[in-house]
Every structure is written in C-alpha cells, then in structure tokens.
C-alpha cells in the first residue's frame, strides 16, 4: 500500500478542492496491520460454520457415539495436560505482576496523549458484565455447596470442608482467572492501540513466527479463536438458559424443561440479534452499569436480611485462608493421578473443577479480552492490569463471601436442603438460597432472574461483536453477518444441551475444554510476543506509537511493504504530498 506525489488527500473534501481544513477526522489508531487476502478471509468465514454443521449432523446421527467420543477427549485432556493448565495459570499471574511493577507499566495504551473513554465505574461494570457475570451468578452457590464435603489443600475445620469450599470458589473465580483474562487483553490492546494492528489474535501473534509461515499461521489462529469463542459462548448460553429457567420456576412454579431451555435460547438469541442489527456500543456501558447496581442491591439485601453475623465472620476467616493457601492451590495438580492411567475425567478432582474452569476462562478469552482491550484505550498498562485483576477479584470475593456463606448457613439450617436442590438441578442453588432469605426472598428471586438475562445478553453482545471483528478486520462487519454468528452460537448451545440429556452441565463443560485446549498454545505464543515487543520498545517504536495515534487529518502514514515496522510519513499541502519518507 503506497501513495505517489500526485495522490490527493484521501479524506479531503471535493468541495474544498483538497483543502486540509475540510479533511475528515482520522479514526485512531491509524491502521498499520496486514490486509487479509480474499482466499484467507473466505476460509475464516466458511470453515467455522461448516464445522458446526458437521458436528450437528454427527450428533443427530450418532448421539451415543458422539457423547462417548467427547467424554473420551475430555479424559485425554484432563489426564495428560492438567499440569499444563496449572503452569499456564501461574504464568499469567507472574506476567501480570511484571507488567504492573516494571517500567513497561508506564506505557499508555493509545499513546502518551490518549484519554480514557469511560468512567471507572462504567469501565469496571463492563469488565465484569462481559467477563464473569453469568458464570459467577451460576456458581457462587453451586460450587461452595458441591465442594463443602470434599476439597483438597485447605484443612477441614469444625464445620468440615465448608471453609475450603468458599476459599476454592474465591480461587477459581478471583485473581488467577482475571489474570488469565488480563494478560490476553493486554496483548490485544497494545497491538491495536499502540502499533495500529487490527484487534485480532493473528496480528497480536504472528510477528514472532518466521515470515514464510505467517499467512498460514494467521488463518489457523483466527479459526481457533473463533471456534474457542463459539464454544465458550455456547457454554455460557447453556448455563444462562438453565439458570433463567430455574429462576422462572422459583417464583412461578412452572417446571423447567428442555422445551423451556429452547424457548429461553430462542428469546436470548432474538434479543441479541436485534442488538447486532441496531448496534450495541452506545448502550453497553449503560446496561452494564444497571447490572452492577442490581448486583450490589442483591448482595446488600442478602447481607442485611440474611445471616449477617455469620457472613461477616466467615468473610474474615475465608479471606485469611485464601491468602495463606493461595500458592498451594495455584500449584496443586493431584500428582498421584499422574502415576496411573486415568480411566475417566470424573476420577480427577481437577477434571471436575480447576481444569474445567481454567479451560472456560481460556475459551472466553478471545471475546472478553477483545472487548476489554477495545474499551481500555487511554489507560496505562499498570492501571489496566490493576483494574482488570485487583478490582474484579475483590468484587468476586465479596460476592462469594456473602452469597456462598448464606448458602452454607441455610443449607445447615434446612438439613442440607440447598444441597438437595443443587443435586437435582445445579442451576437451582442460587434460587433455593434466596428463597430462604426472610422478608425479601421473593423480590430477590425476581432480581436474580433479571440479572441472569441481562448479564448474558451483555456477554453475548460483546462476544458477537468481538467475533465479527476477528473475521472482518480491518473492515467493519455487517449486521447480517453478526446475526449469523448469534444463530451459530444458539445452534451449538441447543446441540450441546440435546447431547447432554440428564448430564447437561458435563457435556457443556466438555465442549468448552475441547475448544480451549488447542487455543491455549496460541495464547502462550501471543504472551511471549507481547513480552518481546515491550522489551524491544525503543525510541523509534515510541515515535511510531505517536504517529499511529496522531489525529492530524493532513498527515497520512502508510506501511512500507519492504520492511516490517517501517512506515512512510506523508503530509499534504494544497492537495499535494510533501515531505520525505521516514523509517521508524
């Protein structure tokens, strides 16, 4: 891509005879990435839907065989690669600590003059809504209840394993999970806002590969990102459908059924399709803020009207236990299983919990990180890392301490009534607990049901937006394509729920693990590339970042195809190009 000296200013007005004062505003950052060849773009658009259709045909033709094959793949991943997921999670925490404490933390996303686009409250609200809202609202009761009789590392106390159950829930949804999101988001944010690349995984990764392999690797990376995201969204969609149905059951008495799940999926997909057509950017911050306000109201109501003294006491004790046992939990692989052949993933505690949840985070990373990266322009890397890890972790821990502790309390008071509800339907745990809260229980049932819907719609909205950008960058995707993506996710969700039968949650979990496993290698490569880019950031690169984020419409910066990282700086005066090429 180049300009000769007779080329008029691309943004100049015809009426102004190329006068710079009529130039259109420049969209920042200026695009300095690679244009995808038509064949590659076609492959990225066609292969994922074809694979989804193939899975549907396979499932419908051989449901038992498909279920067995998926379970076998989950056993293979759990048995052979638990150590990989554990080390990967620790690696992301270490990288985040380095980013926040080293001199690279001063780097501002979008250049030295960039300003944040959103208030901190709106920013935190959007982070939480697209990242963990639906997962946490599903598991904040189910996980403590399911783990209270069996959890490793944390010594059992007078109340058995209840303390360990709460602490492991902090661990699975707190600092480490957010560090895994954060490090991927930083990779995308720096690549996009500072280097002018598209907001895609291929552009954040392929620079580290040999030049001859970059085109093919870029296609494979985008395919993995799309497939991992579709499976991740489908997992969340399955949880949302089950829990929304349980919420309706809790205050209407209508029994949840597969038909109700299907209707919920249809309604959610319809709402998201409308958002895809009309656009979501303006309303996302507002909806996320409403989510945050409703969530705060829910937690405060449980704290005030529920077992207040028990909640506060348990919060203090479990916070201390979490800090004391964090390193041991982070490194626990259940190494004894490695000496034997794992017959089924169900024989591994990590297979039920840590491996699944880390895979879920990895599968969510493409759309969560892409969305976080887009809304974080203007923040320094240090502010970004602290904002994406510390603040959400505190929110998660307070949420689980209140909701999970109340669940343990009411479970004991009802002779394990909450446990019985979770055993019948995992998604019903939250509503069984809220129903036990005196005075405001019925109101909280309605609030929680609304939260399930709004959290998931915002998650799906941001996920579809990120997916469409992966495929269409550097061009903007059309609404029809975004609707196709919504329908694809809804279809995958329906297939997973149908395939699962009574073991619905297990099947949805397995779909997530299968998609996340290959994508984890892409993320590791991308993190290494980010470290390389930041360590190589010299005076020339800092100048390049300024050029890419220069809003002056009379300047045009053109990538030099002869040398990676080089640009030509072109200035227009009176419709003519002036100035000499510059290498940076």
XYZ file of C-alpha atoms in Angstrom:
584
model
C 0.000 0.000 0.000
C 1.560 3.326 -1.040
C 0.816 6.852 -2.237
C 2.560 8.736 -5.016
C 3.071 12.511 -5.038
C 0.029 13.181 -7.200
C -2.383 11.343 -4.940
C -4.965 13.689 -3.376
C -5.555 13.565 0.353
C -7.859 10.583 0.909
C -10.005 12.415 3.435
C -10.172 15.778 1.703
C -13.500 17.315 0.682
C -14.285 17.643 -3.006
C -15.939 20.999 -2.351
C -12.777 22.231 -0.613
C -10.516 21.282 -3.541
C -8.422 19.106 -1.192
C -8.004 21.931 1.325
C -6.785 20.365 4.610
C -9.279 22.362 6.657
C -12.039 20.237 5.063
C -10.326 16.943 5.951
C -12.447 14.337 7.694
C -11.489 13.264 11.226
C -8.967 10.458 11.468
C -10.046 7.208 13.115
C -7.468 6.261 15.737
C -5.382 4.234 15.906
C -4.310 4.518 12.274
C -4.340 1.125 10.568
C -0.846 -0.334 10.162
C -1.739 -4.019 10.033
C -1.934 -6.561 7.270
C -4.757 -6.743 4.737
C -6.071 -10.300 4.645
C -6.063 -11.902 1.169
C -9.575 -12.738 -0.145
C -8.922 -16.502 -0.017
C -7.870 -16.338 3.635
C -10.897 -14.239 4.526
C -13.153 -16.754 2.767
C -11.630 -19.638 4.734
C -12.082 -17.789 8.033
C -15.731 -17.081 7.216
C -16.668 -20.503 5.843
C -14.798 -23.142 7.857
C -16.323 -22.458 11.347
C -19.973 -22.701 10.164
C -19.133 -25.822 8.162
C -17.574 -27.429 11.229
C -20.611 -26.501 13.321
C -22.985 -28.044 10.768
C -20.782 -31.146 10.678
C -20.979 -31.501 14.463
C -24.763 -31.135 14.377
C -25.102 -33.874 11.737
C -22.745 -36.146 13.688
C -24.656 -35.624 16.934
C -28.064 -36.193 15.363
C -26.893 -39.312 13.521
C -24.966 -40.941 16.409
C -25.874 -39.326 19.762
C -24.434 -42.092 21.973
C -21.244 -42.377 19.946
C -20.790 -38.578 19.956
C -21.275 -38.371 23.728
C -18.727 -41.128 24.292
C -16.180 -39.515 21.956
C -16.488 -36.101 23.623
C -16.112 -37.671 27.062
C -13.015 -39.523 25.861
C -11.468 -36.288 24.629
C -12.145 -34.654 27.990
C -10.468 -37.572 29.771
C -7.422 -37.259 27.485
C -7.050 -33.528 28.140
C -7.542 -33.931 31.892
C -5.238 -36.940 32.253
C -2.351 -35.700 30.120
C -2.430 -31.929 30.470
C -3.605 -30.904 33.938
C -0.010 -29.811 34.637
C -0.111 -27.550 31.556
C -3.220 -25.668 32.670
C -1.842 -25.255 36.202
C 1.503 -23.875 34.972
C -0.248 -21.674 32.396
C -2.421 -20.087 35.091
C 0.627 -19.395 37.287
C 2.497 -17.963 34.283
C -0.278 -15.434 33.611
C -0.218 -14.249 37.239
C 3.568 -13.769 37.069
C 3.304 -11.848 33.771
C 0.637 -9.554 35.255
C 2.864 -8.841 38.271
C 5.732 -7.981 35.910
C 3.520 -5.694 33.795
C 2.236 -3.848 36.873
C 5.570 -3.410 38.664
C 8.149 -2.927 35.896
C 8.827 0.186 33.835
C 6.610 -1.090 30.998
C 3.651 -0.347 33.291
C 4.048 3.332 32.388
C 3.199 2.683 28.724
C -0.142 4.273 27.866
C -2.500 2.366 25.577
C -3.136 4.638 22.616
C -0.019 6.759 23.004
C 1.014 9.387 25.570
C -1.882 11.740 24.769
C -4.735 9.192 24.838
C -7.552 9.747 27.345
C -9.872 7.088 28.862
C -13.217 6.843 27.086
C -15.255 5.647 30.079
C -15.524 6.474 33.760
C -14.003 3.933 36.139
C -17.419 2.756 37.338
C -18.618 2.184 33.762
C -15.291 0.530 32.902
C -15.418 -1.879 35.865
C -19.073 -2.626 35.134
C -18.344 -3.581 31.536
C -15.326 -5.677 32.551
C -17.420 -7.677 34.979
C -20.513 -7.996 32.777
C -18.696 -9.447 29.790
C -16.152 -11.423 31.794
C -17.740 -13.329 34.639
C -21.203 -12.099 35.449
C -23.132 -15.142 34.240
C -20.535 -17.681 35.407
C -20.317 -16.270 38.912
C -24.062 -15.952 39.358
C -24.350 -19.628 38.360
C -21.533 -20.989 40.548
C -21.490 -18.684 43.620
C -23.889 -21.064 45.371
C -23.409 -24.293 43.413
C -19.628 -24.532 43.871
C -19.479 -23.925 47.661
C -22.335 -26.396 48.170
C -20.841 -29.072 45.905
C -17.364 -28.706 47.444
C -18.281 -28.456 51.113
C -17.715 -32.188 51.756
C -14.671 -32.713 49.551
C -11.916 -30.241 48.652
C -8.124 -30.554 48.722
C -5.348 -28.383 50.217
C -7.477 -26.490 52.784
C -7.520 -28.319 56.142
C -11.007 -29.274 57.348
C -12.275 -27.236 60.318
C -15.003 -27.788 62.931
C -17.622 -27.260 60.203
C -15.986 -29.798 57.903
C -14.940 -28.572 54.461
C -17.223 -25.525 54.326
C -14.312 -23.110 54.686
C -12.356 -24.826 51.921
C -15.403 -24.757 49.649
C -15.641 -20.965 49.913
C -11.874 -20.485 49.528
C -11.676 -22.656 46.405
C -14.547 -20.641 44.909
C -12.543 -17.453 45.551
C -9.605 -19.091 43.828
C -11.493 -20.308 40.772
C -13.268 -17.012 40.075
C -10.842 -14.471 41.511
C -7.283 -13.307 40.920
C -5.959 -16.120 38.736
C -8.950 -16.186 36.409
C -8.802 -12.413 35.952
C -5.031 -12.557 35.381
C -5.700 -15.026 32.563
C -8.158 -12.573 31.009
C -5.896 -9.594 31.664
C -2.738 -10.842 30.018
C -4.595 -11.725 26.805
C -6.336 -8.337 26.826
C -3.003 -6.508 27.228
C -1.595 -8.385 24.226
C -4.526 -7.280 22.056
C -4.702 -3.740 23.477
C -1.021 -2.913 22.946
C -1.023 -4.457 19.466
C -4.124 -2.492 18.452
C -3.896 0.873 20.218
C -0.120 1.354 20.079
C 1.018 -0.490 16.948
C -2.013 0.099 14.737
C -2.781 -3.595 14.225
C -6.303 -4.929 13.916
C -7.896 -6.128 17.141
C -7.288 -9.783 16.265
C -5.254 -12.646 17.628
C -3.344 -13.178 14.378
C -1.988 -9.612 14.411
C -1.000 -9.919 18.075
C 0.798 -13.215 17.493
C 2.303 -13.840 14.057
C 5.158 -11.294 14.316
C 7.105 -13.793 16.397
C 6.868 -16.503 13.723
C 9.112 -16.936 10.649
C 7.952 -14.686 7.813
C 7.143 -17.582 5.483
C 4.687 -19.100 7.989
C 2.753 -16.003 8.987
C -0.055 -16.144 6.449
C -0.994 -19.755 7.086
C -0.492 -19.432 10.841
C -2.686 -16.325 10.891
C -5.587 -18.244 9.330
C -5.208 -21.133 11.785
C -5.010 -18.765 14.758
C -8.187 -16.937 13.766
C -10.026 -20.213 13.194
C -9.031 -21.409 16.670
C -10.077 -18.068 18.177
C -13.477 -18.224 16.508
C -14.122 -21.864 17.416
C -12.976 -21.366 21.032
C -15.202 -18.295 21.348
C -18.260 -20.027 19.891
C -17.853 -22.935 22.311
C -17.221 -20.560 25.222
C -20.308 -18.505 24.450
C -22.325 -21.684 23.966
C -21.246 -22.899 27.407
C -22.357 -19.641 28.973
C -25.561 -19.731 26.920
C -26.315 -23.224 28.267
C -25.784 -22.111 31.864
C -27.895 -18.997 31.266
C -30.764 -20.994 29.743
C -30.796 -23.470 32.630
C -30.499 -20.857 35.336
C -33.032 -18.447 33.820
C -35.467 -21.372 33.602
C -34.775 -22.214 37.245
C -35.394 -18.581 38.147
C -38.778 -18.612 36.447
C -39.611 -21.867 38.238
C -38.667 -20.371 41.615
C -41.413 -17.734 41.611
C -43.982 -19.083 39.117
C -43.980 -22.810 39.805
C -43.606 -23.633 36.093
C -41.330 -26.671 35.874
C -38.114 -26.166 33.895
C -37.777 -28.487 30.912
C -35.752 -28.848 27.689
C -38.554 -27.039 25.878
C -38.231 -24.101 28.282
C -34.450 -24.086 27.733
C -35.035 -23.984 23.993
C -37.502 -21.094 24.308
C -35.049 -19.164 26.521
C -32.264 -19.713 23.975
C -34.595 -18.520 21.213
C -35.579 -15.360 23.116
C -31.990 -14.506 24.132
C -30.782 -15.092 20.569
C -33.583 -12.897 19.236
C -32.740 -10.019 21.591
C -29.047 -10.288 20.757
C -29.818 -10.404 17.031
C -31.724 -7.139 17.342
C -28.727 -5.644 19.158
C -26.447 -6.911 16.381
C -28.583 -5.123 13.798
C -29.063 -1.784 15.575
C -25.639 -1.657 17.260
C -24.684 -2.009 20.938
C -21.802 0.375 21.509
C -23.815 3.245 22.978
C -25.922 1.106 25.276
C -23.303 -1.343 26.547
C -21.939 0.905 29.304
C -25.459 1.802 30.461
C -26.696 -1.813 30.580
C -23.541 -2.922 32.384
C -23.977 -0.155 34.960
C -27.554 -1.319 35.582
C -26.198 -4.868 36.052
C -23.729 -3.585 38.637
C -26.406 -1.651 40.555
C -28.745 -4.673 40.646
C -25.838 -6.916 41.739
C -24.926 -4.538 44.580
C -28.580 -4.424 45.655
C -28.770 -8.239 45.651
C -25.611 -8.689 47.731
C -26.563 -5.965 50.234
C -30.056 -7.425 50.654
C -28.666 -10.889 51.420
C -26.126 -9.356 53.830
C -28.724 -7.245 55.682
C -31.695 -9.644 55.725
C -29.713 -12.877 55.784
C -27.346 -14.305 58.438
C -25.344 -11.075 58.783
C -23.092 -12.076 61.679
C -22.217 -15.436 60.112
C -21.476 -13.836 56.737
C -19.142 -11.179 58.195
C -17.329 -13.717 60.374
C -16.965 -16.211 57.526
C -15.770 -13.468 55.177
C -12.939 -12.531 57.524
C -11.884 -16.130 58.117
C -12.012 -17.239 54.483
C -10.207 -14.124 53.206
C -7.319 -15.004 55.522
C -7.387 -18.654 54.474
C -7.325 -17.671 50.806
C -4.211 -15.536 51.267
C -2.492 -18.235 53.336
C -3.192 -21.040 50.860
C -3.058 -19.213 47.504
C 0.325 -20.597 46.386
C -0.539 -24.183 47.351
C -3.866 -24.015 45.491
C -2.188 -22.461 42.462
C 0.304 -25.340 42.148
C -1.919 -28.295 43.117
C -2.036 -30.912 40.330
C -3.070 -34.025 42.294
C 0.210 -35.576 41.165
C -0.707 -39.046 42.401
C -3.016 -39.477 39.416
C -0.080 -38.984 37.042
C 1.357 -42.311 38.211
C -1.702 -44.161 36.936
C -3.827 -44.224 33.803
C -6.895 -42.018 34.212
C -9.911 -44.087 33.249
C -12.303 -41.123 33.229
C -12.044 -37.396 33.855
C -14.628 -37.950 36.597
C -11.922 -39.670 38.662
C -9.969 -36.395 38.846
C -10.943 -33.555 41.203
C -9.173 -31.121 38.892
C -11.142 -32.547 35.978
C -14.365 -31.526 37.702
C -13.122 -28.125 38.841
C -9.815 -26.367 38.176
C -9.114 -27.769 34.694
C -12.684 -27.104 33.602
C -12.764 -23.539 34.951
C -9.354 -22.613 33.520
C -10.499 -24.006 30.163
C -13.663 -21.958 30.440
C -11.581 -18.821 31.030
C -9.338 -19.651 28.066
C -12.358 -20.222 25.830
C -13.823 -16.900 26.969
C -10.509 -15.062 26.498
C -10.952 -14.183 22.795
C -14.145 -12.186 23.203
C -13.636 -10.998 26.789
C -10.073 -9.837 26.124
C -11.011 -8.282 22.791
C -13.824 -6.309 24.382
C -11.713 -5.248 27.383
C -8.924 -4.146 25.048
C -11.291 -2.007 22.966
C -12.810 -0.146 25.935
C -9.453 0.486 27.689
C -7.794 2.993 25.387
C -6.121 5.803 27.334
C -5.145 3.782 30.400
C -1.564 2.894 31.290
C -0.618 -0.778 31.324
C -0.185 -0.574 35.119
C -3.635 0.966 35.591
C -5.058 -1.572 33.142
C -3.555 -4.578 34.948
C -4.596 -3.401 38.411
C -8.074 -2.516 37.157
C -8.627 -5.846 35.403
C -7.216 -8.053 38.189
C -7.421 -6.466 41.646
C -10.818 -4.719 41.493
C -12.760 -7.625 39.911
C -11.084 -10.042 42.339
C -12.312 -8.022 45.313
C -15.817 -7.904 43.799
C -15.773 -11.686 43.264
C -14.581 -12.403 46.802
C -17.185 -10.166 48.435
C -19.922 -11.638 46.212
C -18.952 -15.246 47.041
C -18.403 -14.443 50.732
C -21.952 -13.090 51.033
C -23.889 -15.366 48.665
C -21.847 -18.526 49.305
C -21.757 -18.090 53.088
C -25.518 -17.553 53.165
C -25.926 -20.754 51.148
C -23.805 -22.725 53.641
C -25.782 -21.229 56.560
C -29.215 -22.025 55.116
C -28.008 -25.454 53.989
C -27.164 -26.320 57.594
C -30.407 -24.847 58.925
C -32.517 -26.800 56.418
C -30.795 -30.153 56.991
C -28.917 -29.872 53.674
C -31.932 -28.536 51.779
C -29.777 -26.354 49.481
C -27.527 -29.360 48.752
C -30.589 -31.376 47.784
C -31.739 -28.647 45.380
C -28.280 -28.439 43.773
C -28.137 -32.235 43.429
C -31.388 -32.180 41.461
C -30.546 -29.099 39.360
C -27.193 -27.302 39.648
C -28.673 -24.056 38.375
C -31.350 -24.031 41.105
C -28.919 -23.492 44.003
C -28.953 -19.673 43.935
C -32.741 -19.523 43.909
C -33.093 -22.095 46.698
C -30.813 -19.935 48.849
C -32.586 -16.656 48.009
C -35.960 -18.229 48.753
C -34.717 -18.866 52.307
C -33.861 -15.187 52.924
C -36.626 -13.724 55.150
C -38.770 -10.696 54.170
C -37.212 -10.001 50.741
C -36.670 -13.527 49.406
C -39.354 -13.392 46.703
C -38.165 -9.997 45.454
C -34.587 -11.287 45.261
C -35.741 -14.254 43.166
C -37.050 -11.830 40.545
C -33.923 -9.625 40.721
C -31.627 -12.646 40.295
C -33.621 -13.908 37.310
C -33.360 -10.497 35.641
C -29.610 -10.451 36.333
C -29.159 -13.825 34.614
C -30.819 -12.404 31.497
C -29.051 -9.042 31.435
C -25.616 -10.459 32.248
C -25.861 -12.972 29.464
C -27.240 -10.573 26.855
C -24.334 -8.189 27.520
C -21.860 -11.095 27.370
C -23.291 -12.372 24.105
C -23.417 -8.863 22.647
C -19.744 -8.235 23.361
C -18.833 -11.750 22.223
C -20.598 -11.410 18.881
C -19.014 -8.005 18.347
C -15.537 -9.459 19.003
C -16.187 -12.481 16.785
C -17.323 -10.341 13.881
C -14.207 -8.205 14.232
C -11.960 -11.270 14.141
C -13.456 -12.197 10.783
C -13.934 -8.790 9.157
C -10.923 -6.718 10.325
C -9.767 -4.237 9.183
C -13.242 -3.673 7.699
C -16.398 -3.290 9.766
C -18.683 -6.306 9.764
C -22.278 -6.032 8.578
C -25.321 -6.721 10.766
C -26.354 -9.775 8.735
C -23.056 -11.488 9.486
C -23.374 -10.716 13.196
C -26.864 -12.252 13.203
C -25.424 -15.384 11.565
C -22.906 -15.595 14.412
C -25.698 -15.273 17.000
C -27.613 -18.098 15.329
C -24.452 -20.225 15.196
C -23.881 -19.842 18.937
C -27.536 -20.603 19.657
C -27.342 -23.710 17.470
C -24.233 -25.010 19.228
C -25.907 -24.432 22.599
C -29.007 -26.360 21.549
C -26.889 -29.253 20.270
C -24.855 -29.435 23.487
C -27.962 -29.420 25.655
C -29.592 -32.083 23.463
C -26.470 -34.220 23.519
C -26.125 -33.934 27.282
C -29.563 -35.166 28.281
C -29.518 -35.551 32.066
C -25.768 -34.773 32.130
C -26.276 -31.374 30.524
C -23.680 -29.452 32.514
C -20.995 -32.105 31.959
C -21.484 -32.005 28.213
C -21.385 -28.220 28.044
C -18.215 -28.232 30.170
C -16.640 -30.768 27.837
C -17.367 -28.614 24.806
C -15.517 -25.776 26.470
C -12.451 -27.874 27.278
C -12.196 -29.243 23.749
C -12.238 -25.728 22.287
C -9.868 -24.230 24.852
C -7.120 -26.850 24.779
C -5.638 -26.041 21.330
C -6.226 -22.324 21.797
C -4.117 -22.264 24.965
C -0.989 -22.755 22.828
C -1.900 -19.706 20.725
C -2.266 -17.589 23.872
C 1.126 -18.695 25.222
C 2.742 -17.702 21.923
C 0.943 -14.346 21.959
C 2.084 -13.570 25.528
C 5.698 -14.317 24.585
C 5.304 -11.975 21.598
C 3.969 -9.194 23.858
C 6.982 -9.552 26.165
C 9.284 -9.421 23.140
C 7.538 -6.296 21.802
C 7.714 -4.459 25.127
C 11.366 -5.332 25.717
C 12.238 -4.106 22.194
C 10.297 -0.848 22.663
C 12.925 1.800 21.893
C 12.823 5.463 20.853
C 11.812 4.582 17.286
C 8.881 2.444 18.461
C 7.711 5.177 20.849
C 7.778 7.628 17.931
C 5.817 5.147 15.827
C 3.163 4.941 18.554
C 2.816 8.738 18.455
C 2.463 8.742 14.658
C -0.158 5.998 14.723
C -2.220 7.976 17.257
C -1.732 11.418 15.670
C -5.233 12.831 14.925
C -3.966 15.380 12.383
C -6.006 14.644 9.216
C -3.407 16.266 6.948
C -0.901 13.512 7.767
C -1.082 10.072 6.216
C 1.075 7.195 7.460
C 1.497 4.315 5.076
C 3.007 0.901 5.929
C 6.181 0.162 3.970
C 5.789 -3.337 2.468
C 9.563 -3.719 2.107
C 10.391 -3.734 5.807
C 8.431 -4.822 8.875
C 7.764 -1.970 11.298
C 8.680 0.744 8.764
C 6.277 3.456 7.612
C 6.216 6.375 5.201
C 5.106 9.682 6.736
C 3.185 11.763 4.182
C 1.983 15.338 4.658
C -0.460 17.128 2.323
C -0.418 20.821 1.485
C -2.791 22.189 -1.102
C -3.720 18.683 -2.200
C -0.102 17.659 -2.886
C 2.081 15.286 -0.936
C 5.127 16.827 0.726
C 7.896 15.506 2.908
C 10.290 12.603 2.558
C 9.681 9.021 3.622
C 10.761 8.236 7.157
C 11.891 4.917 8.555
C 10.862 4.198 12.149
